[in-house]
One Martini backbone bead per residue (centre of mass of N, CA, C, O) as a GRO file, in nm:
protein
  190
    1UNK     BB    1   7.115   5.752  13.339
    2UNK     BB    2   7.317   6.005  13.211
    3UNK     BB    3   7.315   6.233  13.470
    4UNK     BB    4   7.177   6.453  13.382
    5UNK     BB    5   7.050   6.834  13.362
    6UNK     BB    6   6.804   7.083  13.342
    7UNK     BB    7   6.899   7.427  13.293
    8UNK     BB    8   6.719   7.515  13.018
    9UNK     BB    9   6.423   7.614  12.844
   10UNK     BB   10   6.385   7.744  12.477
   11UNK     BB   11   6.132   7.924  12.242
   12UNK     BB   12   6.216   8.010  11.930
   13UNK     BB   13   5.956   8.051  11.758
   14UNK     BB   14   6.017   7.781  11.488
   15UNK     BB   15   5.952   7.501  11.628
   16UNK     BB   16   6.231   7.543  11.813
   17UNK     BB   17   6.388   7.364  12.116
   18UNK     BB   18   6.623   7.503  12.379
   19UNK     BB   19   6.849   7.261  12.539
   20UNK     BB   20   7.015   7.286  12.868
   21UNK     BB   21   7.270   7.050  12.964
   22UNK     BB   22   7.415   6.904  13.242
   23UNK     BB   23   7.663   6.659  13.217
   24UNK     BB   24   7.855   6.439  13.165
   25UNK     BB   25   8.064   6.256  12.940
   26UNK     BB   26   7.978   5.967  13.008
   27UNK     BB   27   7.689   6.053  12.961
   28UNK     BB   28   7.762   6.081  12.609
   29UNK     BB   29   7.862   5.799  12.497
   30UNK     BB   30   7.613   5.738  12.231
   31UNK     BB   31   7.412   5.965  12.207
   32UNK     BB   32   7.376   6.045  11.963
   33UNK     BB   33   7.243   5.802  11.818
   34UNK     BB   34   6.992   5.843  11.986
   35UNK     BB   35   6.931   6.172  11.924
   36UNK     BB   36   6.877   6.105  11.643
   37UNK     BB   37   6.634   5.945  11.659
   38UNK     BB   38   6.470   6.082  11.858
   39UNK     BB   39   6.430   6.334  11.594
   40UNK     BB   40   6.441   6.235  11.306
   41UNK     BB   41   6.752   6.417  11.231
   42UNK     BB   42   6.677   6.701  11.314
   43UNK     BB   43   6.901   6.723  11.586
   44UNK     BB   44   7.109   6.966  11.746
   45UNK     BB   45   7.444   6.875  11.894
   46UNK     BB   46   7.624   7.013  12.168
   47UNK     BB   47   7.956   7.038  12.312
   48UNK     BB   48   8.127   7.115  12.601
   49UNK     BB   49   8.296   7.231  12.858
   50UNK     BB   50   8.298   7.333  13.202
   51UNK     BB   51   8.392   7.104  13.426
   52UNK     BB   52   8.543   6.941  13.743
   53UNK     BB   53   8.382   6.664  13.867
   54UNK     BB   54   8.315   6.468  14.035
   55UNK     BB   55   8.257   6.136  14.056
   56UNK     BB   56   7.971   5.908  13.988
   57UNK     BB   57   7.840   5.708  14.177
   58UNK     BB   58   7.624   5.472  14.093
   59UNK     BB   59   7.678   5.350  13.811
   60UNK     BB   60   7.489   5.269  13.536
   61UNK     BB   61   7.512   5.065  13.298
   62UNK     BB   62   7.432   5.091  12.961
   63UNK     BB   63   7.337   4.770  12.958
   64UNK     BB   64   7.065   4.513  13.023
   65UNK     BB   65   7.228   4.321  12.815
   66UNK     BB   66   7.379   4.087  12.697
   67UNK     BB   67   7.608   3.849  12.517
   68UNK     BB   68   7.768   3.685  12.268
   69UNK     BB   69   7.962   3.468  12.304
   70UNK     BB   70   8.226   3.295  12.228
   71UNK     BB   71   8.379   2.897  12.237
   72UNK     BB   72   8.563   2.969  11.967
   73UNK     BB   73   8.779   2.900  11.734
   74UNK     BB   74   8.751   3.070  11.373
   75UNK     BB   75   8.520   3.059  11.151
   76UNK     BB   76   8.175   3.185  11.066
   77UNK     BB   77   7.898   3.028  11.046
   78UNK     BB   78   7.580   3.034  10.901
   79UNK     BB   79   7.476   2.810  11.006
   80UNK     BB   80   7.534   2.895  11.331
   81UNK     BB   81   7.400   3.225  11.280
   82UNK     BB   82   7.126   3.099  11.263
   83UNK     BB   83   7.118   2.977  11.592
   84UNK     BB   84   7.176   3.268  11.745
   85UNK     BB   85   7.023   3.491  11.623
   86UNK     BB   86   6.747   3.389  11.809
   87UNK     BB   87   6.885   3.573  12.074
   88UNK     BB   88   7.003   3.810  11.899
   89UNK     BB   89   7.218   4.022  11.786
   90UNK     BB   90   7.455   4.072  11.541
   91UNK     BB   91   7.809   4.175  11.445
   92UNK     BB   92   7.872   3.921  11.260
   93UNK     BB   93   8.000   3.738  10.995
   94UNK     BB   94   8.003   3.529  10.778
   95UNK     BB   95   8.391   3.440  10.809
   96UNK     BB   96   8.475   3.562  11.059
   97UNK     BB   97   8.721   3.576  11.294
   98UNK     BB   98   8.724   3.401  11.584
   99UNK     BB   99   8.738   3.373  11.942
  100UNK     BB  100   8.768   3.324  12.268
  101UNK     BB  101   8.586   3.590  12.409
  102UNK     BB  102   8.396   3.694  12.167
  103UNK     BB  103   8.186   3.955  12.067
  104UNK     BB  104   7.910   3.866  11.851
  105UNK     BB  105   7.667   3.991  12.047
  106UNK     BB  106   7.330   4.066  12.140
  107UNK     BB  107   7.110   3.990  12.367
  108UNK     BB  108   6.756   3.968  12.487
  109UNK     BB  109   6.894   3.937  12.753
  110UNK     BB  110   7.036   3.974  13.088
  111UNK     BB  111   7.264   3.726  13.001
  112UNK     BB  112   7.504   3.566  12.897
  113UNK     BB  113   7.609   3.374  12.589
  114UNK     BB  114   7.766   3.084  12.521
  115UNK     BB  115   7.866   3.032  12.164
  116UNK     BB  116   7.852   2.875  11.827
  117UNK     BB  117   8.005   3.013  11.531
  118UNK     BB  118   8.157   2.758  11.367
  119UNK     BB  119   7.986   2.547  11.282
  120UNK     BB  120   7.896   2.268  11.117
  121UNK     BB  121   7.730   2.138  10.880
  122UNK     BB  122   7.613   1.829  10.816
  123UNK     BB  123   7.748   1.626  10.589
  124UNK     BB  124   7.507   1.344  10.383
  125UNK     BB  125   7.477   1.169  10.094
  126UNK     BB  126   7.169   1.227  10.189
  127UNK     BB  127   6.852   1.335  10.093
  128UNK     BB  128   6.580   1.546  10.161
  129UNK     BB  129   6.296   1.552  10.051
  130UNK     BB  130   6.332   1.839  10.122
  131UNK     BB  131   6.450   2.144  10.063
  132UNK     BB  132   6.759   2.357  10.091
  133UNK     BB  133   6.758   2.630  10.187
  134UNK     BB  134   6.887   2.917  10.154
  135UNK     BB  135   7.123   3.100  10.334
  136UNK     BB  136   7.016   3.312  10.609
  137UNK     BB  137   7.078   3.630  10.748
  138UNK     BB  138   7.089   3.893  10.894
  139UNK     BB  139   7.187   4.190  10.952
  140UNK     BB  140   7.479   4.325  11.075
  141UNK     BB  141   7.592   4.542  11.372
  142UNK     BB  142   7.763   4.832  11.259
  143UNK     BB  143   7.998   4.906  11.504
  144UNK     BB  144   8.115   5.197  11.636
  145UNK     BB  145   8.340   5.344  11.849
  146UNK     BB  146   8.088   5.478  12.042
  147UNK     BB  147   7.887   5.187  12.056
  148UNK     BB  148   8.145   4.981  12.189
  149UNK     BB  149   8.174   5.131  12.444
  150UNK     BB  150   7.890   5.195  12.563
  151UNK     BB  151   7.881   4.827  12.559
  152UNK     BB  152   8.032   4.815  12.762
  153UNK     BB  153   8.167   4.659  13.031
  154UNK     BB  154   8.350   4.575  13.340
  155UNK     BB  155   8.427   4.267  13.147
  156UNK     BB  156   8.530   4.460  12.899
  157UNK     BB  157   8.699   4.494  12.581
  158UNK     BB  158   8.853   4.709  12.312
  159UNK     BB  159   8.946   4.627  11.969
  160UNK     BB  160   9.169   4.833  11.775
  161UNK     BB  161   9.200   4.817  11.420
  162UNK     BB  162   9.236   4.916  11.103
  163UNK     BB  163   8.999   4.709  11.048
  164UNK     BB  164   8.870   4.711  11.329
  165UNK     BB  165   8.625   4.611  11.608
  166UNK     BB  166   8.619   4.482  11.903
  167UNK     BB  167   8.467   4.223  12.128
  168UNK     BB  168   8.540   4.143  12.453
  169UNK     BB  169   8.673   3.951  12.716
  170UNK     BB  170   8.911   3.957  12.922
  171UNK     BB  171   8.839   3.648  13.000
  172UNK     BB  172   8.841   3.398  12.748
  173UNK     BB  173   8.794   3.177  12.919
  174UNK     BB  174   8.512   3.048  12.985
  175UNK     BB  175   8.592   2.896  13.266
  176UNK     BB  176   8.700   3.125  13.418
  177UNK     BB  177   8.495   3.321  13.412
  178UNK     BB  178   8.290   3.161  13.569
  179UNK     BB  179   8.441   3.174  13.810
  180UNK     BB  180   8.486   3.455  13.864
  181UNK     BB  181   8.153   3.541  13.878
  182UNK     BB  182   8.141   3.356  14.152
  183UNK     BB  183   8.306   3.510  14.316
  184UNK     BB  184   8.208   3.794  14.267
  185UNK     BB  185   7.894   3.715  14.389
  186UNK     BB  186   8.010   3.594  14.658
  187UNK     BB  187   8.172   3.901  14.760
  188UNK     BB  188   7.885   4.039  14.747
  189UNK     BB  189   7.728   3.870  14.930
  190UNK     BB  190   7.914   3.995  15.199
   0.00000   0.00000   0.00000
């Protein structure tokens, strides 16, 4: 999947085994913190430059589930939080700013799905039998700025500010974008 080879394979003869693969840059992205969970931490990962050599035709996207899209701009309610989060993993908390086209999570299936994460529960004069349990939502996965490079697509665009990184879909337009997903559907197909 980053299209890397492996050059070489040496057993140091203390338990530790030195792999050298030759890969692309961009296919180094993001894989930091993959090659540290898959060796449980104790992996140590050099990279230097080689040479500069054609682009790789066919490159597979990084990732093959969808984003949850917000279709809303507002602060995000734990309320609303709470029924996106069974759809896949969330990147924001309650109270975060969000507007139309911002990508608020990661689905748990491959296609977008545009979600409401303002909705205000509704609040009514009278109690309901059982107790209102406390709100409380799944800790968002606080992603780095080489985690959230990875995670895009080619229809998404990363906003970094001093204080935050964030995801977006190009087209913030709700209508916009599923017009456009059309077109290009369309013109696959011919």
């Amino acid at each position: 999947q980053r299209k890397g080879e492996m050059q070489n394979m040496e057993n140091e003869g203390n338990g530790q085994t030195r792999l050298t693969f030759l890969a692309p840059s961009r296919g180094l992205i993001g894989y930091s913190t993959e090659f540290l969970s898959a060796t449980g931490g104790y992996g140590i990962m050099n990279h230097t430059f080689e040479k500069y050599a054609p682009v790789i035709k066919n490159w597979e996207p990084g990732r093959t589930q969808g984003a949850l899209v917000s279709i809303n701009a507002g602060s995000a309610t734990t309320y609303s939080l709470q029924s996106v989060e069974d759809r896949g993993q969330l990147f924001i908390n309650a109270g975060t700013e969000v507007y139309e086209g911002m990508i608020v999570g990661q689905n748990s299936r491959e296609n977008d799905i545009a979600v409401n994460v303002t909705k205000g529960k509704n609040l009514t004069n009278t109690r309901a039998a059982g107790k209102d349990h406390a709100a409380a939502i799944k800790t968002p996965k606080d992603m780095t700025l080489e985690e959230s490079i990875e995670f895009l697509n080619d229809d998404e665009y990363c906003e970094v500010t001093p204080k935050n990184i964030r995801l977006r879909k190009k087209i913030l337009n709700t209508g916009e974008r599923q017009k456009a997903a059309k077109r290009k559907k369309i013109a696959a197909s011919k």
